XYZ file of C-alpha atoms in Angstrom:
539
model
C -35.300 1.366 -43.955
C -32.936 1.348 -46.927
C -29.166 1.407 -46.576
C -29.062 4.925 -48.033
C -31.561 6.174 -45.477
C -29.610 4.588 -42.673
C -26.405 6.133 -43.970
C -27.977 9.563 -44.119
C -29.582 9.460 -40.656
C -27.610 11.247 -37.918
C -25.895 9.031 -35.341
C -27.413 9.463 -31.887
C -24.962 10.458 -29.155
C -24.684 8.114 -26.186
C -23.027 10.750 -23.992
C -26.252 11.973 -22.293
C -27.286 8.377 -21.645
C -23.995 7.484 -19.969
C -24.017 10.676 -17.908
C -27.553 9.897 -16.713
C -26.398 6.354 -15.955
C -23.601 7.734 -13.789
C -26.061 9.946 -11.909
C -28.462 7.020 -11.475
C -25.714 4.804 -10.074
C -24.740 7.523 -7.632
C -28.355 8.194 -6.588
C -29.267 4.532 -6.192
C -26.109 3.847 -4.218
C -27.013 6.566 -1.733
C -30.520 5.152 -1.379
C -29.285 1.754 -0.202
C -28.805 2.769 3.432
C -28.708 5.800 5.663
C -25.217 4.934 6.889
C -23.856 4.864 3.360
C -25.548 8.172 2.565
C -24.163 9.788 5.713
C -20.668 8.455 5.002
C -20.735 9.768 1.425
C -22.019 13.197 2.460
C -19.504 13.440 5.284
C -16.567 12.449 3.085
C -17.715 14.817 0.327
C -17.975 17.743 2.752
C -14.537 17.045 4.235
C -12.986 16.675 0.778
C -14.458 19.918 -0.473
C -13.481 21.763 2.706
C -9.917 20.572 2.212
C -9.993 21.657 -1.431
C -11.357 25.101 -0.518
C -8.683 25.522 2.152
C -6.003 24.681 -0.418
C -7.571 27.126 -2.869
C -7.490 29.915 -0.277
C -3.921 29.051 0.684
C -2.696 29.157 -2.910
C -4.433 32.478 -3.500
C -2.825 33.824 -0.323
C 0.604 32.868 -1.702
C -0.036 34.804 -4.911
C 2.924 37.074 -5.515
C 5.416 34.891 -3.636
C 8.655 34.651 -5.662
C 8.605 30.844 -5.570
C 4.854 30.188 -5.870
C 5.305 28.552 -9.289
C 7.529 25.974 -7.585
C 4.496 25.029 -5.473
C 1.755 25.208 -8.104
C 3.513 23.214 -10.843
C 4.591 20.233 -8.659
C 1.170 20.350 -7.005
C -0.528 19.622 -10.326
C 1.950 16.811 -10.994
C 1.120 15.215 -7.624
C -2.576 15.624 -8.375
C -2.168 13.811 -11.695
C -0.224 11.034 -9.966
C -3.130 10.579 -7.578
C -5.553 10.248 -10.487
C -3.263 7.653 -12.070
C -2.901 5.376 -9.039
C -6.368 5.617 -7.468
C -8.015 3.259 -10.011
C -5.385 0.642 -9.125
C -6.131 0.781 -5.406
C -9.866 1.526 -5.433
C -11.267 -0.138 -8.568
C -14.682 -0.622 -6.933
C -15.048 3.038 -5.996
C -16.756 3.872 -9.326
C -18.812 1.240 -11.126
C -18.377 3.051 -14.458
C -14.615 2.474 -14.259
C -15.192 -1.134 -15.356
C -15.649 -1.076 -19.142
C -16.154 -4.857 -19.234
C -19.757 -4.188 -18.149
C -20.347 -2.574 -21.547
C -18.566 -5.047 -23.831
C -21.765 -6.880 -24.810
C -23.476 -3.673 -25.970
C -23.277 -2.617 -29.659
C -21.103 0.422 -28.961
C -18.106 1.774 -30.836
C -14.981 2.622 -28.807
C -14.664 6.286 -29.853
C -18.233 7.354 -28.944
C -17.881 5.314 -25.775
C -14.676 7.168 -24.883
C -16.423 10.514 -25.278
C -19.377 9.368 -23.193
C -17.273 7.897 -20.397
C -15.049 10.979 -20.356
C -18.099 13.190 -19.850
C -19.449 10.874 -17.149
C -16.079 10.951 -15.402
C -16.446 14.708 -14.932
C -19.427 14.097 -12.625
C -18.552 13.616 -8.986
C -16.657 14.962 -5.999
C -13.241 14.020 -7.399
C -13.448 16.246 -10.490
C -14.799 19.147 -8.400
C -11.930 18.707 -5.948
C -9.507 18.747 -8.880
C -11.047 21.872 -10.409
C -10.699 23.747 -7.111
C -7.036 22.800 -6.744
C -6.282 23.605 -10.384
C -8.036 26.961 -10.009
C -5.881 27.762 -6.995
C -2.719 26.816 -8.883
C -3.437 28.969 -11.941
C -4.716 31.941 -9.888
C -1.512 31.920 -7.858
C 0.714 32.276 -10.959
C -1.494 34.278 -13.374
C -0.558 37.944 -13.929
C -2.033 39.891 -16.813
C -5.001 39.506 -19.154
C -3.237 37.020 -21.435
C -2.301 34.831 -18.488
C -5.940 34.750 -17.306
C -7.106 33.604 -20.730
C -4.465 30.877 -20.788
C -5.414 29.947 -17.207
C -8.945 28.999 -18.288
C -7.569 26.779 -21.068
C -4.988 25.303 -18.677
C -7.609 24.293 -16.096
C -9.716 22.529 -18.738
C -6.700 20.786 -20.281
C -5.252 19.670 -16.942
C -8.617 18.355 -15.742
C -9.202 16.380 -18.939
C -5.667 14.950 -18.822
C -6.154 13.812 -15.212
C -9.491 12.156 -15.961
C -8.271 10.563 -19.209
C -5.165 9.290 -17.408
C -7.282 7.589 -14.737
C -9.558 6.050 -17.361
C -6.697 4.857 -19.540
C -4.961 3.228 -16.567
C -8.210 1.580 -15.433
C -9.038 0.271 -18.915
C -5.527 -1.075 -19.486
C -5.501 -2.909 -16.145
C -9.159 -3.824 -15.648
C -8.514 -7.574 -15.992
C -5.832 -7.270 -13.329
C -8.025 -5.151 -11.061
C -10.839 -7.716 -11.084
C -8.460 -10.618 -10.332
C -6.883 -11.788 -7.075
C -3.819 -9.620 -7.704
C -6.093 -6.629 -8.053
C -7.600 -7.388 -4.658
C -4.058 -7.570 -3.289
C -3.486 -4.024 -4.552
C -6.658 -2.847 -2.833
C -5.575 -4.370 0.482
C -2.166 -2.697 0.165
C -3.660 0.718 -0.615
C -3.653 1.748 3.033
C 0.051 0.960 3.214
C 0.779 3.162 0.215
C -1.130 6.024 1.813
C 0.760 5.560 5.090
C 4.158 5.480 3.388
C 3.225 8.446 1.224
C 2.242 10.389 4.339
C 5.687 9.710 5.802
C 7.366 11.043 2.653
C 5.110 14.122 2.673
C 5.888 14.736 6.335
C 9.614 14.409 5.652
C 9.386 16.746 2.678
C 7.405 19.355 4.621
C 9.994 19.347 7.387
C 12.771 19.870 4.855
C 10.832 22.692 3.182
C 10.121 24.331 6.521
C 13.835 24.386 7.255
C 15.151 25.417 3.818
C 12.236 27.279 2.188
C 10.361 26.893 -1.099
C 13.469 27.639 -3.143
C 14.397 23.955 -2.785
C 11.517 23.094 -5.133
C 12.789 25.282 -7.993
C 14.841 22.524 -9.740
C 11.916 20.089 -9.484
C 9.467 22.651 -10.840
C 11.801 23.487 -13.747
C 11.546 19.852 -14.887
C 7.855 19.280 -14.136
C 6.720 22.393 -15.986
C 7.476 20.478 -19.200
C 5.575 17.326 -18.192
C 1.779 17.156 -18.743
C -0.507 18.114 -17.126
C 1.773 20.289 -14.984
C 2.941 21.887 -18.225
C -0.498 23.530 -18.554
C 0.046 25.458 -15.310
C 3.620 26.064 -16.384
C 2.198 27.745 -19.501
C 0.265 30.209 -17.330
C 3.445 31.078 -15.456
C 5.345 31.430 -18.738
C 2.756 33.879 -20.113
C 2.992 35.866 -16.888
C 6.730 36.134 -17.551
C 6.086 37.110 -21.218
C 7.600 33.828 -22.470
C 4.883 33.236 -25.068
C 6.813 30.663 -27.107
C 7.444 28.489 -24.068
C 3.787 28.839 -23.044
C 2.577 27.683 -26.463
C 4.902 24.671 -26.329
C 3.731 23.756 -22.834
C 0.065 23.956 -23.780
C 0.795 21.882 -26.874
C 2.441 19.215 -24.694
C -0.682 18.921 -22.544
C -2.919 18.771 -25.633
C -0.738 16.061 -27.208
C -0.781 14.102 -23.936
C -4.577 14.311 -23.832
C -4.853 13.051 -27.413
C -2.421 10.209 -26.705
C -4.294 9.157 -23.562
C -7.639 9.169 -25.352
C -6.148 7.070 -28.149
C -4.640 4.595 -25.677
C -7.963 4.435 -23.848
C -9.838 3.727 -27.091
C -7.369 0.972 -28.018
C -7.804 -0.646 -24.602
C -11.577 -0.560 -25.002
C -11.272 -2.105 -28.457
C -9.124 -4.875 -27.051
C -11.568 -5.522 -24.202
C -14.503 -5.706 -26.625
C -12.855 -7.993 -29.164
C -10.495 -10.305 -27.253
C -11.198 -13.002 -24.643
C -10.014 -12.759 -21.054
C -6.456 -14.088 -21.033
C -6.866 -15.231 -17.448
C -9.102 -18.077 -18.665
C -6.565 -19.303 -21.231
C -3.478 -21.466 -20.976
C -4.355 -22.769 -17.520
C -2.017 -25.693 -17.977
C 0.950 -23.419 -18.677
C 0.112 -21.355 -15.597
C -0.043 -24.454 -13.430
C 3.302 -25.614 -14.813
C 4.907 -22.292 -13.970
C 3.461 -22.421 -10.446
C 4.868 -25.920 -9.926
C 8.252 -24.793 -11.246
C 8.417 -21.878 -8.829
C 7.283 -24.101 -5.953
C 9.937 -26.654 -6.837
C 12.646 -23.988 -6.864
C 11.581 -22.811 -3.406
C 11.437 -26.337 -2.014
C 15.029 -27.071 -3.024
C 16.227 -24.234 -0.786
C 14.355 -25.460 2.306
C 15.168 -28.276 4.746
C 13.845 -31.749 4.071
C 10.901 -33.233 5.924
C 8.004 -31.553 7.659
C 10.045 -28.492 8.667
C 10.688 -27.575 5.026
C 7.055 -28.260 4.137
C 5.805 -25.931 6.870
C 8.307 -23.240 5.892
C 7.237 -23.441 2.248
C 3.565 -23.222 3.154
C 4.144 -20.207 5.428
C 6.182 -18.364 2.800
C 3.545 -19.060 0.142
C 0.889 -17.586 2.455
C 3.001 -14.455 2.722
C 3.192 -14.196 -1.062
C -0.342 -15.230 -2.026
C -2.764 -14.377 0.803
C -3.791 -10.694 0.574
C -4.231 -10.159 4.326
C -0.947 -11.874 5.225
C 0.881 -10.053 2.453
C -0.490 -6.700 3.604
C 0.632 -7.348 7.191
C 4.130 -8.334 6.097
C 4.605 -5.487 3.656
C 3.353 -2.999 6.250
C 5.807 -4.341 8.822
C 8.685 -4.306 6.335
C 7.941 -0.750 5.256
C 7.388 0.764 8.696
C 10.334 -1.130 10.162
C 12.532 0.573 7.574
C 10.883 4.004 7.499
C 10.984 4.744 11.243
C 14.752 4.316 11.840
C 15.924 5.544 8.436
C 13.756 8.674 8.311
C 14.721 9.624 11.848
C 18.372 9.111 10.945
C 18.020 11.289 7.843
C 16.451 14.041 9.954
C 19.326 13.879 12.440
C 17.007 13.029 15.332
C 17.426 9.264 15.340
C 19.326 6.698 17.334
C 20.893 3.448 16.144
C 18.600 1.648 18.598
C 15.620 2.699 16.468
C 16.739 -0.118 14.150
C 15.337 -2.568 16.721
C 11.953 -1.416 15.421
C 12.558 -3.604 12.331
C 12.898 -6.812 14.369
C 9.931 -5.839 16.540
C 7.608 -5.154 13.607
C 8.325 -8.510 11.973
C 8.332 -10.352 15.295
C 4.643 -9.426 15.644
C 3.944 -11.696 12.655
C 4.605 -14.689 14.925
C 1.455 -13.890 16.895
C -1.779 -15.668 15.950
C -0.006 -18.093 13.635
C -2.990 -20.410 13.346
C -5.476 -17.600 12.809
C -3.647 -16.689 9.607
C -4.667 -20.115 8.231
C -8.381 -19.375 8.926
C -10.649 -22.382 8.310
C -7.889 -24.145 6.336
C -6.201 -24.896 9.668
C -8.243 -28.076 9.946
C -5.951 -29.691 7.341
C -2.931 -28.786 9.487
C -4.689 -29.994 12.627
C -5.136 -33.448 11.054
C -1.349 -33.814 10.928
C -0.799 -32.964 14.617
C -1.332 -35.828 17.025
C 1.544 -35.409 19.502
C 3.456 -32.539 21.126
C 6.369 -33.439 18.844
C 4.217 -32.814 15.769
C 3.121 -29.477 17.229
C 6.727 -28.525 17.993
C 7.869 -29.255 14.439
C 4.915 -27.253 13.072
C 5.719 -24.245 15.263
C 9.432 -24.534 14.538
C 8.824 -24.508 10.787
C 6.674 -21.384 11.059
C 9.296 -19.653 13.206
C 12.083 -20.562 10.762
C 10.037 -19.180 7.857
C 9.738 -15.893 9.721
C 13.455 -15.906 10.565
C 14.378 -16.501 6.921
C 13.101 -13.007 6.175
C 13.524 -11.218 9.491
C 17.187 -11.961 10.230
C 18.687 -10.561 7.005
C 16.159 -7.710 7.030
C 17.054 -6.697 10.599
C 20.761 -6.798 9.770
C 20.306 -4.614 6.671
C 18.166 -2.026 8.504
C 20.601 -1.916 11.438
C 23.645 -1.473 9.215
C 21.900 1.201 7.141
C 20.748 3.154 10.210
C 24.164 2.930 11.833
C 25.840 4.093 8.622
C 23.521 7.097 8.266
C 24.221 8.144 11.856
C 27.931 7.311 11.659
C 27.818 5.384 14.957
C 29.562 2.171 13.938
C 30.708 1.250 17.492
C 27.030 0.753 18.405
C 26.411 -1.788 15.628
C 27.147 -4.962 17.700
C 25.015 -3.692 20.575
C 22.028 -2.894 18.357
C 22.243 -6.209 16.498
C 22.473 -8.137 19.781
C 19.459 -6.318 21.181
C 17.503 -6.913 17.939
C 18.240 -10.642 18.069
C 17.197 -10.806 21.720
C 13.931 -8.990 21.004
C 13.205 -11.245 18.051
C 13.829 -14.411 20.063
C 11.561 -13.228 22.861
C 8.780 -12.371 20.407
C 9.075 -15.792 18.749
C 8.702 -17.432 22.165
C 5.693 -15.404 23.290
C 4.166 -15.498 19.791
C 4.181 -19.295 19.746
C 2.614 -19.470 23.205
C -0.109 -16.860 22.548
C -0.902 -18.515 19.194
C -1.901 -21.626 21.118
C -3.497 -19.854 24.089
C -5.350 -16.933 22.435
C -6.085 -17.803 18.784
C -8.549 -15.661 16.827
C -9.914 -15.586 13.287
C -8.893 -13.110 10.558
C -11.765 -12.356 8.129
C -10.741 -12.818 4.504
C -13.150 -10.213 3.144
C -13.048 -6.507 3.867
C -10.495 -4.582 5.874
C -11.112 -6.047 9.340
C -8.291 -8.049 10.914
C -10.343 -9.530 13.750
C -13.636 -11.413 13.571
C -16.588 -9.900 15.492
C -16.506 -10.816 19.170
C -12.791 -11.646 19.231
C -11.299 -8.166 19.676
C -10.509 -8.906 23.328
C -8.600 -12.045 22.356
C -6.599 -10.093 19.804
C -5.633 -7.420 22.327
C -4.559 -9.994 24.874
C -2.613 -12.017 22.310
C -0.713 -9.163 20.678
C -0.226 -6.566 23.398
C 0.018 -9.069 26.216
C 2.534 -11.021 24.209
C 4.585 -7.893 23.473
C 4.714 -6.971 27.177
C 5.781 -10.522 27.981
C 8.451 -10.347 25.279
C 9.806 -7.125 26.796
C 10.030 -8.844 30.204
C 11.739 -11.890 28.704
C 14.210 -9.640 26.908
C 15.020 -7.638 30.051
C 18.449 -9.291 30.592
C 19.634 -8.158 27.151
C 18.089 -4.716 27.687
C 19.904 -4.447 31.049
C 23.214 -5.359 29.403
C 22.626 -2.738 26.716
C 21.948 -0.053 29.321
C 25.092 -1.073 31.215
C 27.159 -0.847 28.030
C 25.943 2.730 27.500
C 26.369 4.059 31.065
C 29.394 2.132 32.291
C 32.910 3.507 31.816
C 34.058 0.116 30.500
C 30.943 -0.421 28.388
C 32.574 0.708 25.152
C 35.275 -1.925 25.588
C 32.881 -4.811 26.207
C 29.871 -3.648 24.190
C 30.704 -5.946 21.281
C 29.865 -8.934 23.520
C 26.213 -7.952 23.243
C 26.114 -9.370 19.716
C 26.907 -13.002 20.616
C 25.099 -12.680 23.950
C 21.934 -11.344 22.326
C 22.037 -13.929 19.550
C 22.518 -16.862 21.966
C 19.908 -15.568 24.389
C 17.396 -14.963 21.600
C 17.922 -18.426 20.153
C 17.639 -20.067 23.583
C 14.501 -18.237 24.650
C 12.875 -18.903 21.263
C 13.543 -22.657 21.518
C 12.245 -22.693 25.090
C 9.078 -20.886 24.024
C 8.476 -23.345 21.194
C 8.999 -26.281 23.561
C 6.522 -24.912 26.064
C 3.939 -23.969 23.438
C 3.975 -27.357 21.671
C 2.132 -29.414 24.364
C -0.495 -26.696 24.762
C -0.993 -26.568 20.997
C -1.480 -30.337 20.745
C -3.893 -30.354 23.688
C -6.016 -27.407 22.464
C -6.413 -28.293 18.787
C -10.266 -28.409 18.875
C -10.454 -25.010 20.625
C -7.913 -23.504 18.242
C -9.768 -24.832 15.205
C -13.076 -23.450 16.466
C -11.543 -20.022 17.209
C -9.749 -19.549 13.879
C -12.752 -20.793 11.869
C -15.124 -18.260 13.420
C -16.423 -15.533 11.104
């Protein structure tokens, strides 16, 4: 065929092909197993039921004087969900990975159109349409508003989908790397923390009413895609100029996102993966950071063990997830209760307790790599130094963290006289958990699978329960003297005068019981090295 004939022939659209590919991926995935099919159907039904319930609720609120302050922020939250979900669940949709298409002779712009159309297929877009429909129905009044509502739903949906695609394309190299897997492991934590914020916000709204959202809605109605729903509300109020500007903002945002998405695809198709380049520079930077950390730690084996433990916290996804979860929940529980006026300064002890749990199953966190540590342990003294280094690494984070959370909680409640008592009790609890954690690590070790979301290998759930919950009960018994002193300080007439003594008493008792626990656990650790290695290497 001549060049002129090729130039005159119409270009075939790849959009139907990509849409059929999306449907084929979905169909073939459901055919793999009955359990997967049942899980997908069940989750889809629950998601759609939730969406329908929200749709009915928004329609029921139609006519409420502050309904726009619910609908507009609701669309903003929906868009935020579309933006962050690709970061936490990159494997949830195979078509989110454009690197699978880089070897095909495709141009970025037609590919953007095709992937955008394919993205509109699925439960997520249907869920979004139902919520958007509820938002615009709740604020639309008049024929003009209904016409704008149709345009607003289409614009908002396309902005949400394009936002998710642009974020995924810009970060796809990250999402397929180890750091991307770290994000996936931490996704549950983000959901848990977000639920706490939602719960706190709902309680505040229940007490003060929807009028509290008016200032937030006034700002969000000018930010896409919430501005599209804001345009419907503006038309209902006969503010046609504002409505046109708000629709224009959403249209401009859609164009900008599509352009950014196309540029990311172009970069992926024409540039090599940067993660495979400059390996020497990366190694140099890693050694520099490691050297900086080492200079802050004690000399000898203790510093080496502390450095290794802290690097596990930073690099290992499972260990990092456990630590971040403990840090977040240990802060959220006392602070949120204090902000709601229902808390107690003693809730700050939750911070020390959450991080103290990290001392349990110390060797299981190493998994099969523990054999290299086991080669360096030949005497109870070696085992004691190993356990002491791990405990000091935990204390390096836990002690300042517990102090900060305690001071913050006490300040929010305005109960400064209780600060020494709470700190003393926190230190006593932490010392007791270090003691029992070291002993249960040697007596009841279990493996932590590196893949998936399980934290216990099959067949070892009983060991995990005994190690963690049995150890926590033992820690409570060991800490009973400090707990008894705290109760006496609160019920005795002279307790307020002598309550400050709980701080040094709790600190000394915690340090003493922790050292005793390490001393007792060291001989058992040295004697049970083969059993420990076999347990932590399982699965």
